[in-house]
mmCIF file of C-alpha atoms and ligand atoms in Angstrom:
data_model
loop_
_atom_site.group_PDB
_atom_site.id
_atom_site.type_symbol
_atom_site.label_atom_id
_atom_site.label_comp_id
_atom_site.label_asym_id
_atom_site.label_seq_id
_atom_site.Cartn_x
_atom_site.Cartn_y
_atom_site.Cartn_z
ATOM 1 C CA UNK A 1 -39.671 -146.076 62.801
ATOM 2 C CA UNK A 2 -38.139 -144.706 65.997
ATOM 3 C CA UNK A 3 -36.277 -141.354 65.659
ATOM 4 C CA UNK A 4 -32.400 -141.680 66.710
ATOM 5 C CA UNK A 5 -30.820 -139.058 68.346
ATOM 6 C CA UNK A 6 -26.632 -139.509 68.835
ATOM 7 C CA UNK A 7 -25.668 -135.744 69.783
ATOM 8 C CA UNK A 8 -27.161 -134.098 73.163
ATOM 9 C CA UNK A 9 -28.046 -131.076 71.449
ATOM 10 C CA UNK A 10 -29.732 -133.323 68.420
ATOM 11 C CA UNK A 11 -31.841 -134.850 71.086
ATOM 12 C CA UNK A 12 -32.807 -132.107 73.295
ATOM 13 C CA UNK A 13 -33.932 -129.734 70.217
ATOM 14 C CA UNK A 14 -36.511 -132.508 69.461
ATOM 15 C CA UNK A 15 -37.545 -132.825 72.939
ATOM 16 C CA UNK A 16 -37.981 -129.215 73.207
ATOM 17 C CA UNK A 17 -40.549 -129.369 70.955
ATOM 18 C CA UNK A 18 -42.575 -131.722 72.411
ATOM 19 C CA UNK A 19 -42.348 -129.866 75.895
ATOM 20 C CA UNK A 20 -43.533 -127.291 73.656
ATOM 21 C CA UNK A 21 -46.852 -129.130 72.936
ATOM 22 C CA UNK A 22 -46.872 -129.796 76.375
ATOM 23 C CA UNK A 23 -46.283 -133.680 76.173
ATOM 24 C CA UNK A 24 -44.899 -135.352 79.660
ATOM 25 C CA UNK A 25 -42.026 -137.407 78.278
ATOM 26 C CA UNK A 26 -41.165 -141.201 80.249
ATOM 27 C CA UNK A 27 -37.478 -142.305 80.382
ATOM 28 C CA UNK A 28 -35.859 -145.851 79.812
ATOM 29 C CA UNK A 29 -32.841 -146.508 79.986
ATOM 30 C CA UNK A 30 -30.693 -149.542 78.902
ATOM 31 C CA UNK A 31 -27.596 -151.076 77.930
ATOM 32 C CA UNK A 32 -29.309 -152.662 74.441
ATOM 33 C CA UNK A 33 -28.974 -155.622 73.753
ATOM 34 C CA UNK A 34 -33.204 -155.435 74.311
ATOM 35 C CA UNK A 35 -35.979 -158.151 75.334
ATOM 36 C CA UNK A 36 -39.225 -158.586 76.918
ATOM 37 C CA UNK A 37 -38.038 -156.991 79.955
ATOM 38 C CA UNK A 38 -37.000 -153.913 78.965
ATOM 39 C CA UNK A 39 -39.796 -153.577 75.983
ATOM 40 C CA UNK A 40 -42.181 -154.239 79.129
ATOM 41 C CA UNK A 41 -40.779 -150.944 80.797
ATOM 42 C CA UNK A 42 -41.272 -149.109 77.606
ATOM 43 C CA UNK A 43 -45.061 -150.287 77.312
ATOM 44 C CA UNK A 44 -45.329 -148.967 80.986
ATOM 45 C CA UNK A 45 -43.428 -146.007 80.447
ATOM 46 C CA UNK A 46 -46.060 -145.312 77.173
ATOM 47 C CA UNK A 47 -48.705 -145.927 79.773
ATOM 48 C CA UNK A 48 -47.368 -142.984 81.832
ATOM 49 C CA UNK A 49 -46.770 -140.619 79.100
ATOM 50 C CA UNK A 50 -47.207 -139.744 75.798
ATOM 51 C CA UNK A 51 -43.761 -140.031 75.070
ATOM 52 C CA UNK A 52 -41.429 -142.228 75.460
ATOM 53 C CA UNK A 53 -37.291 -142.021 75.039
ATOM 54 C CA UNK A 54 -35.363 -145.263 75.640
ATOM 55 C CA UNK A 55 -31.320 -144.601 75.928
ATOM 56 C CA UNK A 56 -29.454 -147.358 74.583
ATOM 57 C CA UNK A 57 -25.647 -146.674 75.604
ATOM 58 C CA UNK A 58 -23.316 -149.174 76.916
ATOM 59 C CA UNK A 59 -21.644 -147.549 80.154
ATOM 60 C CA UNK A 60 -18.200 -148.128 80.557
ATOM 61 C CA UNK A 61 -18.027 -146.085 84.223
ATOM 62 C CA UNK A 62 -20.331 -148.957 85.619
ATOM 63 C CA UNK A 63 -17.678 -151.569 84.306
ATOM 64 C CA UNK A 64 -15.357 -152.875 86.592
ATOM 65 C CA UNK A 65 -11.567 -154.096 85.252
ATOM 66 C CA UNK A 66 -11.745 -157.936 83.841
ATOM 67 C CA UNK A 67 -15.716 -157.591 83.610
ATOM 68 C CA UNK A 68 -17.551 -158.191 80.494
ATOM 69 C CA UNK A 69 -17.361 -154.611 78.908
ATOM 70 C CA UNK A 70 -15.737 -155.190 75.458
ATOM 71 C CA UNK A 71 -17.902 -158.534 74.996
ATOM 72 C CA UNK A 72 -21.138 -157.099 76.246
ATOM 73 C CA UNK A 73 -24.268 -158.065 73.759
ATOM 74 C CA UNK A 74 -24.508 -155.151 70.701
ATOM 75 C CA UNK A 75 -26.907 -155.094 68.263
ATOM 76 C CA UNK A 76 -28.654 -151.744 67.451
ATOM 77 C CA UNK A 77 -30.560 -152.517 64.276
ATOM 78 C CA UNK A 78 -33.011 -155.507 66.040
ATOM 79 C CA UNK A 79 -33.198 -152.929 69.025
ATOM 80 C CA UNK A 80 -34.474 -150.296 67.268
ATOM 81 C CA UNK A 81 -37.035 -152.868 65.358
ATOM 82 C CA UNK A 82 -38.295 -154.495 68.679
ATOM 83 C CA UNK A 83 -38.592 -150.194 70.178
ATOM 84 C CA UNK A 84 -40.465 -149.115 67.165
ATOM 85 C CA UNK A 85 -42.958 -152.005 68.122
ATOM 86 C CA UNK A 86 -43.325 -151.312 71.951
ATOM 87 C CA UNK A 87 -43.941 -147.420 71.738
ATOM 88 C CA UNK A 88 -40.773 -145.872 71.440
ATOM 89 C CA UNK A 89 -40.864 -142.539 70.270
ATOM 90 C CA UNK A 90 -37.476 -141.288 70.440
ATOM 91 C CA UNK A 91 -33.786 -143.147 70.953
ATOM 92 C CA UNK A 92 -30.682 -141.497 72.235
ATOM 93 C CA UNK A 93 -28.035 -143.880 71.479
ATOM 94 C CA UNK A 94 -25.033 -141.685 72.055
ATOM 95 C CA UNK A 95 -21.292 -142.573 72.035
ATOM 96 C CA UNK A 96 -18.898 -142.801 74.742
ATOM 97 C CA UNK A 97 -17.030 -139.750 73.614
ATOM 98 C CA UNK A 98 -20.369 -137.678 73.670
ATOM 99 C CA UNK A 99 -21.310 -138.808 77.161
ATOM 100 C CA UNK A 100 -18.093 -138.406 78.548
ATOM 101 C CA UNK A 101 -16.268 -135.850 76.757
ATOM 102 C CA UNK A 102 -12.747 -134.861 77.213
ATOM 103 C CA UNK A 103 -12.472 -133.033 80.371
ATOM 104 C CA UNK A 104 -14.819 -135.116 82.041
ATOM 105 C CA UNK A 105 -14.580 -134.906 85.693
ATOM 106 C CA UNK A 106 -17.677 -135.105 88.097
ATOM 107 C CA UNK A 107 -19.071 -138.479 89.735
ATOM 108 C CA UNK A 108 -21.954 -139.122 91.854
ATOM 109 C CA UNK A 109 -20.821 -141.115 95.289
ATOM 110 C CA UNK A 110 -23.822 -143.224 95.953
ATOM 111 C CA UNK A 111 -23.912 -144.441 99.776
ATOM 112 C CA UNK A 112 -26.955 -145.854 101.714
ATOM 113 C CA UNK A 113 -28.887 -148.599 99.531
ATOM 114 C CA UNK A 114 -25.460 -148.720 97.457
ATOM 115 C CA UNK A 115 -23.086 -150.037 100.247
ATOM 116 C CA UNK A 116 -22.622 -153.962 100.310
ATOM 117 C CA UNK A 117 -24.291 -156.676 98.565
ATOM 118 C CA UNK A 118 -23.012 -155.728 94.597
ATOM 119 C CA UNK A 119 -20.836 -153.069 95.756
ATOM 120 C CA UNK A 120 -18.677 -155.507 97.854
ATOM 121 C CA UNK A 121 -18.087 -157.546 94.328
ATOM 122 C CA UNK A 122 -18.317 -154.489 92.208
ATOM 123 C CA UNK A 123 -16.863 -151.633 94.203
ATOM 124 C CA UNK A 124 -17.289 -148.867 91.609
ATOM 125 C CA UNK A 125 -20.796 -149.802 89.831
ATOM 126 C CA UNK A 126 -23.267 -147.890 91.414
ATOM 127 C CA UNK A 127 -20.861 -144.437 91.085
ATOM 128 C CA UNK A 128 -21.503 -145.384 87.348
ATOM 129 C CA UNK A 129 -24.725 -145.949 87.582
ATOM 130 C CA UNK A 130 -25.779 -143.019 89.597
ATOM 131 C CA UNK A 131 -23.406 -140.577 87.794
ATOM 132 C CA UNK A 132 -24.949 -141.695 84.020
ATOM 133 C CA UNK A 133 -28.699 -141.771 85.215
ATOM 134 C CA UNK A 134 -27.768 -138.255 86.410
ATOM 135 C CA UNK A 135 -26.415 -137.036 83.261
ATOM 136 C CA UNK A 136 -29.226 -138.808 81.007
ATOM 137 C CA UNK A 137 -31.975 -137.017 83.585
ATOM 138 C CA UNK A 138 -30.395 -134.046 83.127
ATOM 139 C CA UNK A 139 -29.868 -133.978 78.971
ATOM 140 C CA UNK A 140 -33.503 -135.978 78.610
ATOM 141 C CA UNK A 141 -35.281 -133.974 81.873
ATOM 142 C CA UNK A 142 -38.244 -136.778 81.907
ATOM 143 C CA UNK A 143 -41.126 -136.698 84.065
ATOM 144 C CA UNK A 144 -40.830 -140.043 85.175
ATOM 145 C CA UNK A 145 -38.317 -142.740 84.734
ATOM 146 C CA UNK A 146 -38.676 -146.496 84.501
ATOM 147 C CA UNK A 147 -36.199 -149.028 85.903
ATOM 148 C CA UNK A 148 -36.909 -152.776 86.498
ATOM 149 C CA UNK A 149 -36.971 -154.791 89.524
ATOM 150 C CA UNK A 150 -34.638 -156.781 88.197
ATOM 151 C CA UNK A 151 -31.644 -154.491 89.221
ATOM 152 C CA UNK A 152 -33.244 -154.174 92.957
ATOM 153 C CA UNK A 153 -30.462 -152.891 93.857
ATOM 154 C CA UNK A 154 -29.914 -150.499 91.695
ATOM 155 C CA UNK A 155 -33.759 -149.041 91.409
ATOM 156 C CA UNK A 156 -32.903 -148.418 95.698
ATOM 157 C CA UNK A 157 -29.828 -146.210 94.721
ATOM 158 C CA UNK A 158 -31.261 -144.041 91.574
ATOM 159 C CA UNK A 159 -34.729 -143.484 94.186
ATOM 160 C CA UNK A 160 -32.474 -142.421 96.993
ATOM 161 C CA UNK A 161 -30.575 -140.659 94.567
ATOM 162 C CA UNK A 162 -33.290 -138.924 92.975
ATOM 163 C CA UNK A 163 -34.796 -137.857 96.586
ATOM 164 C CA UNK A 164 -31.142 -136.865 97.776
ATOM 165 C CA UNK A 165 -30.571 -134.442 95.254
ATOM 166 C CA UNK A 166 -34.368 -132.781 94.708
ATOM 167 C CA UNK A 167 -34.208 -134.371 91.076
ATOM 168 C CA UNK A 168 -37.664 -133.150 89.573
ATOM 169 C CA UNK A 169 -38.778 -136.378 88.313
ATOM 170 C CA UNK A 170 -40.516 -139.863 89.789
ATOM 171 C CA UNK A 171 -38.990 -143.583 89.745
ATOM 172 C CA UNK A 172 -41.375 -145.777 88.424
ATOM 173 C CA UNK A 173 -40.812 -149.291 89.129
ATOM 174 C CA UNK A 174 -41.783 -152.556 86.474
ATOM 175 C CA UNK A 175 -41.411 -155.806 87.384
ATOM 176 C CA UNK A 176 -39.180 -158.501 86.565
ATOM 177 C CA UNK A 177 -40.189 -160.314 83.122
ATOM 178 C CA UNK A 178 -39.075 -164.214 83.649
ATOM 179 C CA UNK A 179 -38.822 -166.838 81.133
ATOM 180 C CA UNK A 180 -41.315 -169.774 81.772
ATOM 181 C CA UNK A 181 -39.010 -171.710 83.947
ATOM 182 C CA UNK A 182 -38.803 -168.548 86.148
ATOM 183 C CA UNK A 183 -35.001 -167.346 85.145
ATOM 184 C CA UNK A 184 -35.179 -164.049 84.527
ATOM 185 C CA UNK A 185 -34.530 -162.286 81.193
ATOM 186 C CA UNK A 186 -31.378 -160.307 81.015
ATOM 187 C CA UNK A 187 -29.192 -159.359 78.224
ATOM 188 C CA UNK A 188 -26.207 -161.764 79.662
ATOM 189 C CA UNK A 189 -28.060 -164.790 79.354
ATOM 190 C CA UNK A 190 -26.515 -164.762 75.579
ATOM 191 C CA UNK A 191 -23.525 -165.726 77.527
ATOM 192 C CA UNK A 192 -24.727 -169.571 79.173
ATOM 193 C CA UNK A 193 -24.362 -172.264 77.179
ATOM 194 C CA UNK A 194 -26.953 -174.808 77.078
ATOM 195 C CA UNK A 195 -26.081 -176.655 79.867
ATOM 196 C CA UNK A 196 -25.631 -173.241 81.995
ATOM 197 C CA UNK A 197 -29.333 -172.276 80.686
ATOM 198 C CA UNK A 198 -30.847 -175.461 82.095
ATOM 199 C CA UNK A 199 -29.548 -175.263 85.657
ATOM 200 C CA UNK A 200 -29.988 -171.348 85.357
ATOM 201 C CA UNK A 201 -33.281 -170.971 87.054
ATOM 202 C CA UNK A 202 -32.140 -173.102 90.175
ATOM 203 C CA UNK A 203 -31.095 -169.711 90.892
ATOM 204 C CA UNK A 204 -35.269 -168.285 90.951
ATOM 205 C CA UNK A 205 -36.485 -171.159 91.978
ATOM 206 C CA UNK A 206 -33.736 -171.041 95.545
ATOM 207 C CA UNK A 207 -34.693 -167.373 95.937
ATOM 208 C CA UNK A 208 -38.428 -167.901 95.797
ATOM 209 C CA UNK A 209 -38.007 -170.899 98.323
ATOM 210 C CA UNK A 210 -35.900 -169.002 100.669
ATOM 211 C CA UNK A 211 -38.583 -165.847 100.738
ATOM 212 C CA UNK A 212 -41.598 -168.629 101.427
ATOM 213 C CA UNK A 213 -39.802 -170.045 104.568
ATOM 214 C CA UNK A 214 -39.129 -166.815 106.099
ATOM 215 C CA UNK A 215 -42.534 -165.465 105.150
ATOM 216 C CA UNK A 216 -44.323 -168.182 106.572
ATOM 217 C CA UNK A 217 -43.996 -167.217 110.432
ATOM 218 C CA UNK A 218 -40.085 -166.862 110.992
ATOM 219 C CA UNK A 219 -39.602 -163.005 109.973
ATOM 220 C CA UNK A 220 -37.814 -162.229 113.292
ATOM 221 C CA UNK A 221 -35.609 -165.321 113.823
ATOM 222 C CA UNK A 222 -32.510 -163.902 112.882
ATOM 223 C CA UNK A 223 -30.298 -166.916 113.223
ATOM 224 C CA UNK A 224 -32.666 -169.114 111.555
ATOM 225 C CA UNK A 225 -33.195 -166.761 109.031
ATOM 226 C CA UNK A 226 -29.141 -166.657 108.187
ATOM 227 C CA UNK A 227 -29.172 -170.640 108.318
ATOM 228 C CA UNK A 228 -31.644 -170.408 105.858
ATOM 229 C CA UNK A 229 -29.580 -168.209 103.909
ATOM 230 C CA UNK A 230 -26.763 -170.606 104.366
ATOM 231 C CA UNK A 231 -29.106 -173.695 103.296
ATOM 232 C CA UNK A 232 -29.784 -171.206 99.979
ATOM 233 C CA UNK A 233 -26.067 -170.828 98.983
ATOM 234 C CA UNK A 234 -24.974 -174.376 99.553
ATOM 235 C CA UNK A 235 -28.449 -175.649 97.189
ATOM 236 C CA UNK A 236 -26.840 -173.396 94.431
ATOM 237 C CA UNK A 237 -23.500 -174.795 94.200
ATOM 238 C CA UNK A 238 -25.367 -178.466 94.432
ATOM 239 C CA UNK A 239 -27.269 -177.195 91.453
ATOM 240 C CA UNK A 240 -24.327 -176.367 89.809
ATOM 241 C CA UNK A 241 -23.229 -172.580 89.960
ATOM 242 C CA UNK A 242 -19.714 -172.567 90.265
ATOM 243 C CA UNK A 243 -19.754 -169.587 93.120
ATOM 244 C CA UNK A 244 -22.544 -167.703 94.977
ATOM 245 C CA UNK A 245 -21.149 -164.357 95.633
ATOM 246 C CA UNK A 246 -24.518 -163.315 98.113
ATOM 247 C CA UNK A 247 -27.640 -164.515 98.933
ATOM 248 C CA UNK A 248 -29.067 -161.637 101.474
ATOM 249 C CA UNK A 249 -32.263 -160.965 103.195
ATOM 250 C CA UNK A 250 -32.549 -157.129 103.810
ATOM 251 C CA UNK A 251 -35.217 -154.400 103.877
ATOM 252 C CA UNK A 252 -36.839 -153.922 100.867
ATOM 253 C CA UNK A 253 -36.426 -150.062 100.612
ATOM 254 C CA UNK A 254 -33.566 -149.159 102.057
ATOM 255 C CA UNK A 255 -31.620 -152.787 101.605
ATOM 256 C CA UNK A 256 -30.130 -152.652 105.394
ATOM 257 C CA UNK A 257 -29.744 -156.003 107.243
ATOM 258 C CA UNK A 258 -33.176 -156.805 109.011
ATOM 259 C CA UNK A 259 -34.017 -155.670 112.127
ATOM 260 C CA UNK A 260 -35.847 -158.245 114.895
ATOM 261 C CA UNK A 261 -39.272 -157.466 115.311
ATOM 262 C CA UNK A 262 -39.453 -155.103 112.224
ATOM 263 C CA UNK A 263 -43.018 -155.194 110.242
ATOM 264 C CA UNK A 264 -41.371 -153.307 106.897
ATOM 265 C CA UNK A 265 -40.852 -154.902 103.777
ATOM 266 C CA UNK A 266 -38.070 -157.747 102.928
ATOM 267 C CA UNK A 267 -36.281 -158.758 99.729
ATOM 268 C CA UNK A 268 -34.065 -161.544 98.673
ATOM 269 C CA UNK A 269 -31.877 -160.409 97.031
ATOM 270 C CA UNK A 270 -28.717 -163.197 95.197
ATOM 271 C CA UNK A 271 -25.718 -163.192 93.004
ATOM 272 C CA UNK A 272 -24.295 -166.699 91.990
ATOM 273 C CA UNK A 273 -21.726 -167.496 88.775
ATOM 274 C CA UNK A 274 -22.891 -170.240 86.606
ATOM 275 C CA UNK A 275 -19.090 -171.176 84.900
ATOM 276 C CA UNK A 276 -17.889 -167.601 83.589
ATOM 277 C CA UNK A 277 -21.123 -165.686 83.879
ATOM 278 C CA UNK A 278 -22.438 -163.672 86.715
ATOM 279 C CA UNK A 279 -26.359 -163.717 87.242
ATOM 280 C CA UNK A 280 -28.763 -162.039 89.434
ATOM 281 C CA UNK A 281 -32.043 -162.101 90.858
ATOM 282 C CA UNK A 282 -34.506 -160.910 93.619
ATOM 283 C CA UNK A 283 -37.861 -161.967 94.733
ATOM 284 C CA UNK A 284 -40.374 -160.048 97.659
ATOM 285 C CA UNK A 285 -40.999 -161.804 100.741
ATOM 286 C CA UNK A 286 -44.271 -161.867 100.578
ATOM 287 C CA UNK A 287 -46.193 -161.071 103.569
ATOM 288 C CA UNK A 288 -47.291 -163.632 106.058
ATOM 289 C CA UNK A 289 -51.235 -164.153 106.321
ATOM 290 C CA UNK A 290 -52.197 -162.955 109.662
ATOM 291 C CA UNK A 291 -54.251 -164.982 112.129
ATOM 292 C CA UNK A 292 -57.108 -162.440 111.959
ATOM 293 C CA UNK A 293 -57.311 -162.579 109.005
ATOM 294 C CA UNK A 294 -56.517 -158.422 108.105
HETATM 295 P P1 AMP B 301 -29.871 -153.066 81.261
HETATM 296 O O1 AMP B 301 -30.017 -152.928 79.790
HETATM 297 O O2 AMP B 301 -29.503 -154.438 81.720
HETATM 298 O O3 AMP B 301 -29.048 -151.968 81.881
HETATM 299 O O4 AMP B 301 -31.325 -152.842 81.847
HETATM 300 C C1 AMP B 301 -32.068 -151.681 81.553
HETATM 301 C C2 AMP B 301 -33.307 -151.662 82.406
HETATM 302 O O5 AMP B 301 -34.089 -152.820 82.140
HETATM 303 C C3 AMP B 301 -32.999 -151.685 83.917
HETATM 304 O O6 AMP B 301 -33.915 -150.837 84.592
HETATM 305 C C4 AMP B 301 -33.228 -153.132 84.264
HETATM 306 O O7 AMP B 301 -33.585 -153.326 85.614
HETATM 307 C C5 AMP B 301 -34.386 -153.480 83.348
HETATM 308 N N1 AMP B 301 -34.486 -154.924 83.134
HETATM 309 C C6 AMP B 301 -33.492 -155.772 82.757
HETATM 310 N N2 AMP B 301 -33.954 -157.045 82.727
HETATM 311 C C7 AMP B 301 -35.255 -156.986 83.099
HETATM 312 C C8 AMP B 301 -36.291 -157.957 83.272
HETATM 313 N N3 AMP B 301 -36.065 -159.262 83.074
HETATM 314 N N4 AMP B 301 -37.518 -157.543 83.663
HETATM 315 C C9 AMP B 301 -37.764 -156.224 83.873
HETATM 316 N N5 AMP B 301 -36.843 -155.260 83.732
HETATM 317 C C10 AMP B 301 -35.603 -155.628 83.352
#
């Protein structure tokens, strides 16, 4: 059984005593709504530390208006069943009212990795984001804490975040945990129906495509690179998704538009709607083999 905490102070007297013992304590959070991916992040959180807390709270700041707040997936008891199997050793699952009490006033801006790609189709996300990670580093005060690939973008915000503000703890990354025909898990899935579910993982399998050609010897060809990009967003509407808000190539740490001749990183980085519900995805370019061989 996993040991709920609701109230800050319930939560950070039973923390105290394991900083007492001197146990390093690993941080998850999440929305709920739990699978494979996120009990993978706990398992590599558990790695890290001998204790793990996983946050399970809904965050209405990172909602924007007409987005899927009020039907978002809920179901606590089967979360706390799959935690207690995956190493969980403590849950905060607080309310809305004790996160944000009355008189609530401060918000983390996020800029750099936070500007464009989500933010141009959900302006005020990341402020959420940032501003609740803050809070629930600040209440839980973990060593490290894990956030999956899957939100690319948002793992670049919290780890500029966290190096921004001096924040005395690491961001450890886990990747993203696919289903066998490469879409990847996520608690909105619950929303396709089963004809949305089949053409789902055109969206991967575009992605991965995309990252191949440009790894392969192209890197530096800007305008082939963005007709790619173009060729990317046209196979996803022939697929089926009903809109593709981005399909970007940008530098995999700080998520600026590539530069010619640049040897850092890349990521793909897409958002496409499949009828009413809004998926997204990343893959790594990988590298391209060099000709001697290094
Ligand atoms: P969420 O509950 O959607 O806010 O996600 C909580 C954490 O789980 C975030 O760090 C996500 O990036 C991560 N996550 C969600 N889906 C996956 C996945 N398929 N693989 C790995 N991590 C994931």
């Amino acid at each position: 059984m996993v040991n709920v905490s609701r109230k800050v102070q319930e939560l950070r007297g039973k923390l105290a005593l394991v900083r007492t013992g001197g146990e390093a304590i690993a941080l998850v959070p999440t929305m709920g709504a739990l699978h494979e991916g996120h009990l993978s992040l706990v398992r590599l959180a558990k790695a890290r530390c001998p204790r793990v807390v996983v946050s399970i709270f809904i965050n209405p700041a990172q909602f924007g208006p007409g987005e899927d707040l009020s039907r978002y997936p809920r179901d606590e008891a089967k979360d706390l069943a799959k935690l207690a199997g995956a190493g969980c050793d403590f849950v905060w699952a607080p309310t809305v009212a004790d996160v944000y009490p009355e008189g609530f006033a401060t918000r983390i801006e996020a800029g750099g990795a936070a500007e464009g790609l989500e933010s141009d189709f959900r302006p005020d996300h990341f402020g959420g984001v940032a501003t609740v990670c803050c809070k629930l580093f600040g209440v839980v005060q973990p060593s490290i804490a894990v956030f999956g690939e899957k939100d690319y973008q948002q793992l670049c915000v919290i780890r500029r975040m966290v190096r921004d503000l001096n924040l005395p703890l690491d961001i450890v990354a886990g990747p993203t945990v696919r289903e066998p025909d490469g879409l990847a898990m996520s608690s909105r899935n619950a929303y396709l129906s089963p004809k949305e579910r089949r053409i789902a993982p055109a969206l991967h399998a575009a992605i991965q495509s995309l990252a191949a050609a440009i790894s392969r010897d192209i890197r530096d060809e800007a305008a082939l690179i963005d007709r790619l990009r173009a060729d990317t967003e046209r196979r996803l509407i022939a697929d089926g998704f009903a809109r593709v808000d981005y399909v970007a190539v940008r530098d995999a740490e700080t998520l600026a538009p590539i530069e010619p001749n640049s040897r850092r990183s890349l990521r793909v980085l897409a958002a496409a709607w499949l009828g009413g519900t809004r998926l997204i995805d990343n893959v790594a370019v990988p590298r391209p083999a060099r000709a001697d061989g290094s």
